[in-house]
XYZ file of C-alpha atoms in Angstrom:
357
model
C 48.603 86.754 143.839
C 45.707 87.984 142.091
C 44.206 91.290 143.283
C 40.446 91.925 142.828
C 39.172 95.397 141.961
C 35.592 96.508 143.462
C 33.999 95.270 140.302
C 32.968 91.481 139.973
C 35.134 89.562 137.591
C 37.675 92.455 137.154
C 41.288 92.012 138.564
C 44.138 94.672 138.940
C 46.797 94.465 136.212
C 49.937 96.257 137.346
C 52.119 94.921 134.501
C 50.336 96.818 131.730
C 52.030 100.259 131.370
C 50.679 101.231 127.785
C 49.239 104.895 127.719
C 45.340 105.483 127.804
C 43.523 108.365 125.943
C 40.164 109.494 127.215
C 38.167 111.661 124.672
C 35.749 113.102 127.200
C 32.535 115.342 127.095
C 33.805 118.886 127.173
C 30.896 120.555 129.075
C 32.476 121.692 132.479
C 30.233 119.603 134.663
C 30.690 116.412 132.542
C 34.287 116.910 132.512
C 34.659 117.141 136.097
C 32.590 114.116 136.727
C 34.819 112.174 134.232
C 37.425 112.183 137.003
C 35.562 109.167 138.204
C 36.566 107.391 134.804
C 40.273 108.115 135.549
C 39.872 106.679 139.086
C 38.112 103.608 137.777
C 40.817 103.062 135.250
C 43.624 103.437 137.857
C 41.961 100.782 140.079
C 42.080 98.286 136.915
C 45.667 99.435 135.858
C 47.635 101.412 138.197
C 50.664 101.920 135.877
C 49.209 103.174 132.790
C 49.467 106.794 132.098
C 46.326 108.354 131.187
C 45.679 111.585 129.143
C 42.595 113.448 128.363
C 41.853 115.359 125.018
C 40.843 118.846 126.263
C 39.537 122.186 124.829
C 41.348 125.568 125.950
C 38.504 126.121 128.290
C 38.769 122.900 130.341
C 42.434 122.421 130.053
C 43.076 124.042 133.537
C 41.107 121.558 135.300
C 43.726 118.799 134.455
C 46.137 120.299 136.651
C 43.866 119.530 139.655
C 42.906 115.926 138.746
C 45.246 113.099 140.216
C 46.027 110.396 137.974
C 46.045 112.267 134.905
C 49.485 112.552 133.361
C 48.549 115.420 130.761
C 45.896 116.927 128.779
C 46.005 117.245 124.918
C 44.779 120.706 124.017
C 43.138 120.594 120.614
C 39.945 122.659 119.729
C 38.319 121.364 116.740
C 35.927 123.713 115.065
C 32.129 123.066 115.804
C 29.753 121.673 113.150
C 32.772 120.995 110.787
C 34.861 117.721 109.990
C 38.103 119.606 109.771
C 39.752 116.754 108.411
C 43.330 118.428 108.224
C 43.137 119.145 111.866
C 41.969 115.481 112.503
C 45.296 114.275 110.673
C 47.261 116.607 112.709
C 45.759 115.376 115.990
C 45.984 111.685 114.870
C 49.679 112.165 114.419
C 50.160 113.434 117.971
C 48.319 110.534 119.240
C 50.627 108.125 117.225
C 53.343 109.896 118.836
C 52.128 108.865 122.210
C 51.683 105.378 121.563
C 48.404 104.792 123.081
C 47.153 101.314 123.653
C 43.617 102.403 124.405
C 41.273 105.229 123.687
C 37.851 105.656 125.544
C 35.522 107.525 123.210
C 32.939 109.159 125.474
C 30.729 111.073 122.956
C 28.700 109.037 120.245
C 29.741 111.104 117.411
C 31.553 109.985 114.338
C 33.684 113.128 114.555
C 35.099 112.359 118.034
C 36.220 108.791 117.116
C 37.820 109.704 113.927
C 41.477 111.051 115.010
C 41.949 108.038 117.337
C 40.961 105.615 114.328
C 43.400 107.457 112.146
C 46.204 107.266 114.746
C 45.650 103.383 114.660
C 45.095 103.206 118.291
C 44.775 99.400 118.842
C 41.939 99.321 121.232
C 39.136 102.081 120.493
C 36.051 101.523 123.008
C 32.780 103.450 122.625
C 29.177 103.012 122.343
C 27.617 102.536 118.920
C 26.302 105.578 117.393
C 26.576 107.466 114.253
C 27.481 104.310 112.287
C 31.106 104.386 113.782
C 31.818 100.670 113.081
C 34.845 101.554 111.003
C 36.425 103.751 113.464
C 35.561 101.562 116.989
C 36.801 98.321 117.290
C 35.315 97.581 120.877
C 31.632 98.472 120.418
C 29.452 98.814 123.250
C 25.742 98.296 123.222
C 22.872 99.263 125.586
C 23.742 103.012 126.495
C 20.219 104.042 126.431
C 19.325 101.507 129.313
C 21.773 103.388 131.493
C 19.869 106.475 133.077
C 22.879 108.186 134.452
C 25.566 109.876 132.436
C 28.293 108.585 134.879
C 27.110 104.899 134.472
C 27.583 105.377 130.745
C 31.061 106.803 130.931
C 32.366 104.323 133.554
C 30.930 101.299 131.676
C 33.397 101.988 128.818
C 36.270 101.852 131.448
C 35.358 98.240 132.435
C 34.863 94.984 130.489
C 31.597 94.251 128.659
C 28.719 93.079 130.780
C 30.334 93.846 134.138
C 27.847 94.469 136.923
C 28.050 98.125 137.576
C 27.883 99.527 141.177
C 25.342 101.903 142.612
C 28.096 103.916 143.714
C 31.288 105.015 141.856
C 34.601 106.657 143.265
C 34.052 110.498 143.468
C 35.902 113.153 141.555
C 38.695 114.080 143.943
C 40.522 117.302 142.724
C 43.577 118.643 144.785
C 44.256 122.357 145.167
C 47.592 123.025 146.727
C 47.334 125.200 149.935
C 50.117 127.604 148.797
C 48.202 128.048 145.452
C 45.249 129.120 147.506
C 47.238 131.392 149.465
C 48.836 133.265 146.352
C 45.474 133.594 144.939
C 44.011 135.266 147.997
C 46.873 137.594 148.182
C 46.809 138.509 144.447
C 43.053 139.477 144.930
C 43.358 141.255 147.991
C 41.152 139.081 149.998
C 41.483 138.842 153.746
C 41.342 135.783 155.953
C 37.675 135.940 157.224
C 35.073 133.166 156.298
C 33.910 133.503 152.742
C 31.086 132.227 150.833
C 31.603 131.732 146.945
C 28.581 132.197 144.707
C 28.234 130.829 141.343
C 25.118 132.556 139.760
C 25.728 131.363 136.062
C 24.679 128.347 134.272
C 24.010 127.094 130.776
C 20.528 127.935 130.392
C 18.331 130.846 131.930
C 16.009 128.260 133.600
C 18.703 126.921 135.747
C 19.663 130.403 137.180
C 18.443 131.300 140.587
C 17.591 134.952 140.399
C 17.875 135.902 144.201
C 21.596 135.915 144.476
C 21.856 139.600 145.334
C 19.465 139.488 148.059
C 21.255 136.215 149.442
C 24.675 138.123 149.334
C 23.376 141.154 151.225
C 22.152 138.666 153.999
C 25.302 136.840 154.235
C 27.250 140.077 154.495
C 25.031 141.365 157.204
C 25.852 138.247 158.911
C 29.520 138.744 158.795
C 30.550 136.714 155.962
C 32.719 138.000 152.722
C 30.968 137.324 149.468
C 32.789 136.207 146.396
C 31.240 136.040 142.913
C 33.030 133.274 140.805
C 32.269 132.947 136.924
C 33.178 133.722 133.523
C 32.808 136.991 131.332
C 29.093 135.950 130.963
C 28.511 136.323 134.515
C 29.899 139.951 134.757
C 26.604 141.736 134.903
C 25.308 139.350 137.569
C 28.477 140.057 139.465
C 27.822 143.694 139.340
C 24.300 143.293 140.530
C 25.337 141.141 143.463
C 28.252 143.615 144.668
C 25.800 146.713 144.207
C 23.376 145.005 146.622
C 25.678 143.548 149.104
C 28.356 146.375 149.419
C 32.343 146.352 149.702
C 32.460 143.074 151.396
C 31.290 141.518 148.232
C 33.825 140.995 145.352
C 33.616 140.590 141.635
C 36.099 137.625 140.996
C 34.880 136.606 137.570
C 37.445 136.217 134.865
C 37.876 134.341 131.624
C 40.144 131.555 133.225
C 38.459 128.658 134.596
C 41.693 128.125 137.041
C 40.345 131.294 138.967
C 37.052 129.260 139.406
C 38.833 126.114 140.696
C 41.044 128.117 143.201
C 38.172 130.533 144.123
C 35.874 127.440 145.052
C 38.614 125.819 146.992
C 39.559 128.789 148.880
C 35.813 129.368 150.066
C 34.395 128.018 153.305
C 31.009 127.194 151.520
C 29.869 127.510 147.761
C 26.427 128.083 146.506
C 25.873 127.510 142.925
C 23.311 126.573 140.420
C 23.345 123.361 138.530
C 26.549 124.242 136.664
C 30.078 123.281 136.153
C 31.075 125.481 139.148
C 28.951 123.299 141.214
C 30.632 120.306 140.210
C 33.999 122.021 140.578
C 33.157 123.307 144.116
C 32.022 119.606 145.150
C 35.084 118.073 143.614
C 37.633 120.379 145.514
C 35.814 119.393 148.734
C 34.263 122.682 149.630
C 30.828 122.225 151.328
C 28.530 123.164 148.392
C 24.925 124.237 148.376
C 23.403 123.320 144.758
C 20.170 125.058 143.732
C 18.114 123.002 141.638
C 14.817 123.962 139.521
C 14.213 122.446 136.229
C 16.845 119.594 136.511
C 16.860 116.672 138.692
C 19.678 116.296 141.301
C 19.847 112.641 140.992
C 20.635 112.740 137.130
C 22.672 115.949 137.052
C 23.931 116.376 140.380
C 27.588 115.961 141.534
C 28.847 112.618 142.502
C 30.471 114.206 145.756
C 27.797 114.693 148.344
C 26.435 118.137 148.399
C 26.123 119.940 151.769
C 22.772 120.788 150.881
C 20.208 120.458 147.872
C 17.831 123.176 147.572
C 14.536 122.927 145.760
C 11.312 124.813 145.942
C 8.825 123.458 148.603
C 5.860 124.234 146.494
C 4.387 121.932 144.189
C 5.402 122.652 140.575
C 3.821 120.148 138.169
C 6.135 120.867 135.223
C 9.374 120.187 137.515
C 11.812 118.703 136.457
C 11.399 119.884 132.610
C 15.085 119.799 131.828
C 14.789 122.556 129.422
C 17.290 125.581 129.117
C 14.258 128.214 129.102
C 11.137 128.182 131.125
C 8.104 127.552 129.038
C 5.737 128.405 131.793
C 6.759 132.140 131.961
C 6.729 132.191 135.675
C 10.053 130.330 136.640
C 8.216 129.061 139.720
C 10.693 126.266 140.256
C 13.406 128.831 141.252
C 11.255 131.618 141.946
C 9.781 129.909 145.158
C 13.246 129.321 146.744
C 13.528 132.193 149.212
C 16.905 133.940 149.739
C 16.318 133.947 153.481
C 16.376 130.027 153.199
C 19.493 129.737 151.300
C 21.259 132.198 153.695
C 20.171 130.331 156.553
C 21.337 127.076 155.264
C 24.844 128.685 154.689
C 24.832 130.026 158.260
C 24.156 126.297 159.631
C 26.939 124.945 157.509
C 29.359 127.700 158.744
C 28.381 127.178 162.407
C 29.088 123.375 162.181
C 32.273 123.816 160.458
C 33.252 126.302 163.042
C 32.262 123.798 165.831
C 34.417 121.194 164.347
C 37.274 123.377 163.589
C 36.939 122.898 160.021
C 38.327 125.641 157.565
C 39.074 125.472 153.870
């Protein structure tokens, strides 16, 4: 009996077992949202193994992505063709006998190794004159306003009617891993709020995390600052303002960010990779948006709350990494007390329903 997928005209093929390679975007948020593509592929081909090409930075995320067999760690130098490295990568791809490669970026460079490896089906949008590298060319990328629509369209036959909603990223963090992480960091069992104060581009950074952390500690919550080495100064500032119940848990290992977000009762983050991670692991997440659009760049997972300024800011959203108005009003006009009140409401609802991380 033929089984249909949620997509019109597309059926389930359980007989195909050829491995699939995904060449994704490597920004953390885009990589997290790429788990949706994995889930769409599994709806079509439940028995085809799926691998991801990854950088060292995002490699730890693969361990928490159901449906992914493995990640191929391969850091190609930026701004260089690196032909010798491309041949090495192609040899590795040939060993894995991929039947299909989905190439998400539109760059010539991203499609080179799959072509050199002779992967039979190489799917991607037309871009940078890649006609010799792709053999399943897709058109109409610019008509798709959302990045997730562009990604998932490559996982379906050409011309398929795309749904309004896709399967959401669904990261799984084992409870025993969370328990070991808490113990290793000397953390108690009390309710904790994880803060992700970093982002790519200063315009997306809300500046009142120290004030919010102080309010949260005064209301009885532990505060964890999650991020990478670039957030160390922010973490120091937050801990200095909030006192000993605030902890700097920034590291250079993204795995720490995944587990920290999964261990917290609530997460608060700017429009950043950590916001997408927090939503994907299922932690109630408060996303703070200023210069970017939640519709275009927010997680696919429902946010517990989306916070934006209540004042009218004519230049919003500008989608620029630096504020060109020199007042940062879209972020400046979001009070710390408002965010703290939202978190307290979420905590109270979770406690009322007996929900804990």
